[in-house]
Coordinates of C-alpha atoms in Angstrom, one line a residue:
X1 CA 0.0 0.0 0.0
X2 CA 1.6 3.1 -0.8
X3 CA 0.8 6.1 1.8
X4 CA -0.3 9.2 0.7
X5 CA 1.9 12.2 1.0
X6 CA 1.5 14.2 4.6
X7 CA 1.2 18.1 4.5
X8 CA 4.6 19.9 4.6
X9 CA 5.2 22.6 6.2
X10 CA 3.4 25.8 5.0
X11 CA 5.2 27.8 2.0
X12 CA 6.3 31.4 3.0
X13 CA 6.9 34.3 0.8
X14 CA 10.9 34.2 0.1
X15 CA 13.0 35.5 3.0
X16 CA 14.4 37.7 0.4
X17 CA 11.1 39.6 0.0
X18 CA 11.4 42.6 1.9
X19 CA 9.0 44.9 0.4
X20 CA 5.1 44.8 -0.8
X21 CA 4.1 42.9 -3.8
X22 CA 1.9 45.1 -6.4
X23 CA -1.1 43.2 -6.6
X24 CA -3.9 43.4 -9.5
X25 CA -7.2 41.7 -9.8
X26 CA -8.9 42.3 -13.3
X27 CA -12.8 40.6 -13.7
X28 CA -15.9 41.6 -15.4
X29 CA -17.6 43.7 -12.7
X30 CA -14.7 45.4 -10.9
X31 CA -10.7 46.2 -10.8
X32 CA -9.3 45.6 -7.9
X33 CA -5.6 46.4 -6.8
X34 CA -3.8 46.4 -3.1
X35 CA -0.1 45.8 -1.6
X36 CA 0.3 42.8 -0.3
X37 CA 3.0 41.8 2.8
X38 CA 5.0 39.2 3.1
X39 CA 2.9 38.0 5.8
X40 CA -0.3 37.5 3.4
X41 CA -1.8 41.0 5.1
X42 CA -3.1 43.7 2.2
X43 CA -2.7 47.9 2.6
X44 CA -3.7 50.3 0.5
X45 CA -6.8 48.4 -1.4
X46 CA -8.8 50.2 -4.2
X47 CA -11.0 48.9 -6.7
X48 CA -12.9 50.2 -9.8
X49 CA -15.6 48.9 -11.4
X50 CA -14.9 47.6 -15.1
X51 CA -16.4 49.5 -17.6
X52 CA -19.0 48.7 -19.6
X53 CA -19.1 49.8 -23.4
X54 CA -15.7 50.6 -23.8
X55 CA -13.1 50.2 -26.2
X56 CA -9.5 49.0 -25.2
X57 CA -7.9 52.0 -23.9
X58 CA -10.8 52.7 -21.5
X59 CA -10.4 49.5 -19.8
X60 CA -6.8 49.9 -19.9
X61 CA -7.8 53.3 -18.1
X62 CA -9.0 52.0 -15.0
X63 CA -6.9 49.7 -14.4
X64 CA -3.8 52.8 -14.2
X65 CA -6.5 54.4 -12.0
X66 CA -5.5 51.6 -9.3
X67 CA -2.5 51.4 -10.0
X68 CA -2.4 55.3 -9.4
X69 CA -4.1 54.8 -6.1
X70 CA -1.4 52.6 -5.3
X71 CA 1.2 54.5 -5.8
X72 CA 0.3 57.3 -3.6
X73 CA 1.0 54.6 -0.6
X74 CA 4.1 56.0 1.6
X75 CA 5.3 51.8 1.1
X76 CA 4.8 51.9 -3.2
X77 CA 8.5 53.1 -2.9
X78 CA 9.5 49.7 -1.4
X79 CA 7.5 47.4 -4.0
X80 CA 9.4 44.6 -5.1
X81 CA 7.0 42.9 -8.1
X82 CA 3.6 43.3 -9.0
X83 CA 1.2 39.9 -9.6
X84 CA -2.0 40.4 -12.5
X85 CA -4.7 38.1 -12.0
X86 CA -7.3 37.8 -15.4
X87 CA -10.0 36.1 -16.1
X88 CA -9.6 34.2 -19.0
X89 CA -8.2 33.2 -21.6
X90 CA -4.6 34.4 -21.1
X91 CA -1.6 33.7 -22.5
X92 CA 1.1 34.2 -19.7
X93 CA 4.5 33.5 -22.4
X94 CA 3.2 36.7 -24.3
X95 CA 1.9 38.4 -21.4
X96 CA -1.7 39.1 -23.3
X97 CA -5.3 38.4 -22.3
X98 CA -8.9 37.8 -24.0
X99 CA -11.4 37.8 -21.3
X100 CA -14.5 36.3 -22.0
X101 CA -16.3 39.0 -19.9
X102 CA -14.3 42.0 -20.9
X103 CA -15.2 41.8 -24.9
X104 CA -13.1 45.1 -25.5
X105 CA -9.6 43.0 -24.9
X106 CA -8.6 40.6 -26.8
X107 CA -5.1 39.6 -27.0
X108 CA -4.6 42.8 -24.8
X109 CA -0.4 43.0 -23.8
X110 CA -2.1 43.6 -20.2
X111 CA 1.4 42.8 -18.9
X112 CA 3.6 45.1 -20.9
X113 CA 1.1 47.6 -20.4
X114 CA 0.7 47.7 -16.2
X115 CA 4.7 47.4 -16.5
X116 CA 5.0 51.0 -18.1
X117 CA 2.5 52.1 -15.3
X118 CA 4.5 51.1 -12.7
X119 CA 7.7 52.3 -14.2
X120 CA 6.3 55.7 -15.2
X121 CA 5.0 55.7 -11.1
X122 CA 8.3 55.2 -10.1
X123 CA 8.1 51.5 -9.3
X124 CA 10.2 49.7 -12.3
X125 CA 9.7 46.0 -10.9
X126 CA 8.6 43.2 -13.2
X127 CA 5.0 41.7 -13.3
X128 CA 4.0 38.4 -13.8
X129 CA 0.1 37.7 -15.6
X130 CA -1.8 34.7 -14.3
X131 CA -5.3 33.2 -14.6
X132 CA -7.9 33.7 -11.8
X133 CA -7.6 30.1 -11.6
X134 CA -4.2 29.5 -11.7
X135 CA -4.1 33.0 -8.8
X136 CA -6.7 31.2 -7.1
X137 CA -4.3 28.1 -6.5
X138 CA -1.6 30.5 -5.7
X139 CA -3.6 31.5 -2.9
X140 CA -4.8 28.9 -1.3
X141 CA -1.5 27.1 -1.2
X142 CA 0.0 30.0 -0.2
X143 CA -2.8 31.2 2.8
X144 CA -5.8 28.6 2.4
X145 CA -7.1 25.3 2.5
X146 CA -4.3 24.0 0.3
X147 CA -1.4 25.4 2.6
X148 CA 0.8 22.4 3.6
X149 CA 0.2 20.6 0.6
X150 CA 3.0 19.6 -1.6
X151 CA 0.4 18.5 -4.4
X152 CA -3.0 20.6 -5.0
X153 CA -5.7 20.9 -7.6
X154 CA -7.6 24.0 -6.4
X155 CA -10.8 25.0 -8.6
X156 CA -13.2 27.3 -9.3
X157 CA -16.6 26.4 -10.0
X158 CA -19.1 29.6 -11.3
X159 CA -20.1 30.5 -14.4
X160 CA -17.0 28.7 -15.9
X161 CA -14.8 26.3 -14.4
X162 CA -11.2 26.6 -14.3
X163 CA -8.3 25.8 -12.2
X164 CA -4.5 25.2 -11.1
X165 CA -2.0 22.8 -9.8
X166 CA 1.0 22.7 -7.2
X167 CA 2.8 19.9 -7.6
X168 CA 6.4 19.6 -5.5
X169 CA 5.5 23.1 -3.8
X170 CA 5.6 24.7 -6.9
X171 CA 3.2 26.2 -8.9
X172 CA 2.5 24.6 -12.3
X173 CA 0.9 27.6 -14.6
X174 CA 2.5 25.5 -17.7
X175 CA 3.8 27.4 -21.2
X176 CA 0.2 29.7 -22.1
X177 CA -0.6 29.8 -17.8
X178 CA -3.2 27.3 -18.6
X179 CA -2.0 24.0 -17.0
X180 CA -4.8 23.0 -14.6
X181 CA -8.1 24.1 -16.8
X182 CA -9.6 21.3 -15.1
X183 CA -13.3 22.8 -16.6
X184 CA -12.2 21.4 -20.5
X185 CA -11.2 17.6 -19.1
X186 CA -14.1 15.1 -21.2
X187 CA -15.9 13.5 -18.7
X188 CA -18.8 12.4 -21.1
X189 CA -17.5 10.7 -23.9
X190 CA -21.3 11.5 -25.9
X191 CA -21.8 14.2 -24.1
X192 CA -23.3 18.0 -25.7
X193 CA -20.8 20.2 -27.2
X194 CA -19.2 22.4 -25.1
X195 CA -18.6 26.4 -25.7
X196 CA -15.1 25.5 -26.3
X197 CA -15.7 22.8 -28.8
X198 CA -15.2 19.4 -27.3
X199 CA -17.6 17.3 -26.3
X200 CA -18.7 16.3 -22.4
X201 CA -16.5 18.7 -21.0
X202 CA -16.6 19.4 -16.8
X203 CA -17.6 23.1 -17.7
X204 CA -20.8 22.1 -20.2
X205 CA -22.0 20.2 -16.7
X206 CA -20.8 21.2 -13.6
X207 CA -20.4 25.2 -14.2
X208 CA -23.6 27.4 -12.5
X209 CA -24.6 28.3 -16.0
X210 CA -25.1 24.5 -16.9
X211 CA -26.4 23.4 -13.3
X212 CA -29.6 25.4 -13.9
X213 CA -29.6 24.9 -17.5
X214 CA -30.1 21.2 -16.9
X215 CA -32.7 21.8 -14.3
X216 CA -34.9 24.0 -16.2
X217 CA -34.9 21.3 -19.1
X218 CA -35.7 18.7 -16.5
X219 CA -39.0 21.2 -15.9
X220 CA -37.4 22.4 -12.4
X221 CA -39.7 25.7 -11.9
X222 CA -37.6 28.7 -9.7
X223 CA -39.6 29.7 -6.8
X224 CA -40.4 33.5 -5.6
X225 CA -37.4 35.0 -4.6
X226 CA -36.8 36.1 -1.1
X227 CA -39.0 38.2 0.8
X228 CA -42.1 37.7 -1.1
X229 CA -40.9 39.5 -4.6
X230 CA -42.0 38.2 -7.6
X231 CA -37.9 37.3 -8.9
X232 CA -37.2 33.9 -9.9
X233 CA -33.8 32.6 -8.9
X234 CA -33.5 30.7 -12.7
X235 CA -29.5 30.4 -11.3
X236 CA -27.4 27.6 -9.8
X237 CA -28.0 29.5 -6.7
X238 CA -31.7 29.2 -7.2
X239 CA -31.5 25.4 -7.8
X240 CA -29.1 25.5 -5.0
X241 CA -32.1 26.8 -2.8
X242 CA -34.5 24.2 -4.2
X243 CA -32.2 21.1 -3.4
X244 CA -31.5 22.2 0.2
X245 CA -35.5 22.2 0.2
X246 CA -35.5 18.7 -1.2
X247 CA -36.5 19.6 -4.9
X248 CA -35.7 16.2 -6.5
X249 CA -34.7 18.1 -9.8
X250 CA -32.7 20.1 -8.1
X251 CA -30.9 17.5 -6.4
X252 CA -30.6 16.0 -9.3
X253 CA -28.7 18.1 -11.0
X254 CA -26.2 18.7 -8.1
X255 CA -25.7 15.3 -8.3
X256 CA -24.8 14.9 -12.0
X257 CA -22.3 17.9 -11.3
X258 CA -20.7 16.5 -8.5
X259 CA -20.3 13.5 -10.7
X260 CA -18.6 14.8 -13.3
X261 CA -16.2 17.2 -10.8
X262 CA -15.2 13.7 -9.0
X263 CA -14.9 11.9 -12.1
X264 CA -12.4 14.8 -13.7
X265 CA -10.8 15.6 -9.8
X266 CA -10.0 11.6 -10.0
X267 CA -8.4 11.9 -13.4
X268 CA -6.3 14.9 -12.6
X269 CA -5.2 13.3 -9.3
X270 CA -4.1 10.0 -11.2
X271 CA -2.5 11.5 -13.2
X272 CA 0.2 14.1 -10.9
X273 CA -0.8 12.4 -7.9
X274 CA -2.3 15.4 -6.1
X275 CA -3.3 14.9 -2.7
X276 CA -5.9 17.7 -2.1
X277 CA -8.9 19.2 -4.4
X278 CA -9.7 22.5 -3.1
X279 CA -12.7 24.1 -4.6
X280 CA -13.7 27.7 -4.4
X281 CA -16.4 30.0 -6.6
X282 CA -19.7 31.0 -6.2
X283 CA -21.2 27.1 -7.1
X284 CA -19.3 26.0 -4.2
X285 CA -20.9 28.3 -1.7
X286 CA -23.4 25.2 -1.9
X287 CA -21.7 23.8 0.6
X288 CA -22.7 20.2 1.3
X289 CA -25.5 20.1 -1.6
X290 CA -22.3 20.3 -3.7
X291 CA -19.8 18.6 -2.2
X292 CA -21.8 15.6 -0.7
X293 CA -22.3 14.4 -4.4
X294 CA -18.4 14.7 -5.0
X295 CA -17.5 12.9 -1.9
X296 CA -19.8 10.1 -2.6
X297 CA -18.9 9.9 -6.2
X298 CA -14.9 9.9 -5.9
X299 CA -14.9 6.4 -4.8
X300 CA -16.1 5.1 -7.9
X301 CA -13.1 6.8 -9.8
X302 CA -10.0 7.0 -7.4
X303 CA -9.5 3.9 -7.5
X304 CA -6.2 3.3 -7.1
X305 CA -4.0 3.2 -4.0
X306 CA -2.2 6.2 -4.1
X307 CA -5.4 8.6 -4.6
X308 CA -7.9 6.5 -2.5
X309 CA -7.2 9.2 0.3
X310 CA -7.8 12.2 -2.1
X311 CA -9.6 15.3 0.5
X312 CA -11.9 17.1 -1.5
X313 CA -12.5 20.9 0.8
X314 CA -13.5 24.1 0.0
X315 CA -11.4 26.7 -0.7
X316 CA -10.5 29.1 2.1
X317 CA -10.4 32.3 1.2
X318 CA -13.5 34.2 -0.1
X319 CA -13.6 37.4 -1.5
X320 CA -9.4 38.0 -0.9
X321 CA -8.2 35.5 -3.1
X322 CA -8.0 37.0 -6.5
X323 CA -5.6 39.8 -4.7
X324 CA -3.9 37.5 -2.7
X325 CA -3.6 35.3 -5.3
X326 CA -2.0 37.5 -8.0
X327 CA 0.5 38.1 -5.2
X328 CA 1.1 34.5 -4.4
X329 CA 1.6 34.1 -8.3
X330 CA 4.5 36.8 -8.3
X331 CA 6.2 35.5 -5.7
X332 CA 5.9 32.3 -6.8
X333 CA 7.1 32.6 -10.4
X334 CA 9.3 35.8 -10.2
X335 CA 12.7 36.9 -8.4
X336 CA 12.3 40.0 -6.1
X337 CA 14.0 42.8 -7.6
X338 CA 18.0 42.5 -7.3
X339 CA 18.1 39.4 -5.9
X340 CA 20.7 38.8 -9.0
X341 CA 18.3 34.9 -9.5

């Protein structure tokens, strides 16, 4: 029987980090930016909201905003690398981004550009572009639920569902920053075409988007919304509300996503021998209705001795962990500034 790899200790930021990491957090709704410590604390935390209708350059506008706001910090001076985290798709090796939810990028040089806003701020340190998935993992190895883990798959499950990997401590972005996109694993080998063209893939079942899709076509009917209104919760969230109330449709479809997420979480762990899944994202905040279908359905694909003992938690750290992550990325993947490495 082999014995499945104990927790080491915790990573920590390199001794050699002295200063503040730049840290940026770009999704649809908002911008976020903040210094983060070495200790995992943030100062210094703006945000603007992304905006809607406009070309390239605006986006690109709010974005120096924060980083303006930053800068006026009495600690921007001691700044030792900044950390983007982008929704997706990015590709880190050119540094460029093509959000899904921000239509006005695409193949945006996001890195090149918040690099001449820092230098022209005073702050010439080098920035390193990761997914929100891959920052996410960052994260929670770094501060979270994945923290004393050599090996971690940590995902997110919401409208999309994407991911990363730490395997030996490190983090694994890959070539493009796209190594873990746990979401585009097949899981049903007939199953409907997914948005990115495969067939069966986690995301075209287990995303929120396709949770109440399925459970509309089933005939699941949304109830009143809270507080008497007339809203209809037609949203994972709503089906969500109807499975905790026993809603056998409902359930139902909780259940086939769980299935799938185990099935692909079995596969991934087979395959780099990961000892933790951490999942994080709005269809997580589920709790058990989501993760009592995973638990139960892991056993019938990890199999094997060495992944038999696979924990499957929830990811830690809320709100905080696109900045925290972006941070954890940078330090992570880049040198602090002089270190001469």
């Amino acid at each position: 029987m082999i014995t499945p790899t104990t927790p080491s200790p915790a990573p920590r930021a390199p001794a050699r980090a002295t200063g503040p990491t730049v840290a940026i957090d770009i999704g649809g709704t908002k911008i976020a930016g903040a210094l983060v410590h070495p200790d995992g604390t943030m100062s210094a935390t703006t945000r603007r909201p992304t905006p809607r209708g406009a070309d390239a350059e605006g986006v690109m506008a709010a974005v120096a905003e924060v980083v303006a706001d930053l800068s006026r910090s009495p600690l921007w001076a001691s700044a030792v690398r900044c950390g983007i985290g982008s929704a997706g798709p990015v590709d880190t090796s050119r540094g460029t981004v093509s959000p899904v939810n921000i239509g006005a990028w695409r193949d945006f040089p996001v890195r090149e550009r918040v690099e001449a806003e820092l230098a022209a701020r005073g702050a010439g340190v080098p920035a390193v572009l990761a997914g929100d998935g891959v920052a996410m993992t960052a994260a929670e190895h770094w501060l979270g639920a994945a923290r004393g883990y050599a090996n971690a798959l940590c995902m997110v499950v919401s409208t999309g569902v994407g991911g990363g990997l730490i395997l030996d401590n490190r983090l694994h972005p890959g070539p493009t920053g796209n190594a873990g996109h746990i979401g585009h694993i097949s899981v049903a080998f007939d199953g409907e075409r997914c948005v990115c063209g495969g067939r069966g893939c986690v995301e075209s079942i287990a995303s929120g988007t396709a949770i109440a899709r399925w459970a509309l076509d089933q005939g699941w009917k949304p109830s009143a919304g809270s507080g008497g209104s007339a809203a209809h919760d037609a949203t994972a969230a709503g089906v969500a509300a109807a499975a905790a109330q026993g809603d056998p449709i409902a359930l139902a479809a909780f259940d086939r996503a769980g299935r799938a997420l185990a099935a692909a979480i079995a596969a991934s762990a087979t395959l780099v021998e990961t000892d933790i899944a951490v999942i994080g994202g709005g269809v997580a905040a589920a709790g058990e209705t989501l993760f009592g279908p995973i638990r139960a359905h892991l056993a019938q694909y990890a199999t094997l001795s060495f992944v038999q003992r696979l924990q499957v938690v929830p990811a830690a750290l809320g709100t905080h962990a696109g900045l925290i992550g972006a941070a954890a990325a940078a330090t992570m993947l880049l040198s602090p500034r002089g270190s001469g490495v």
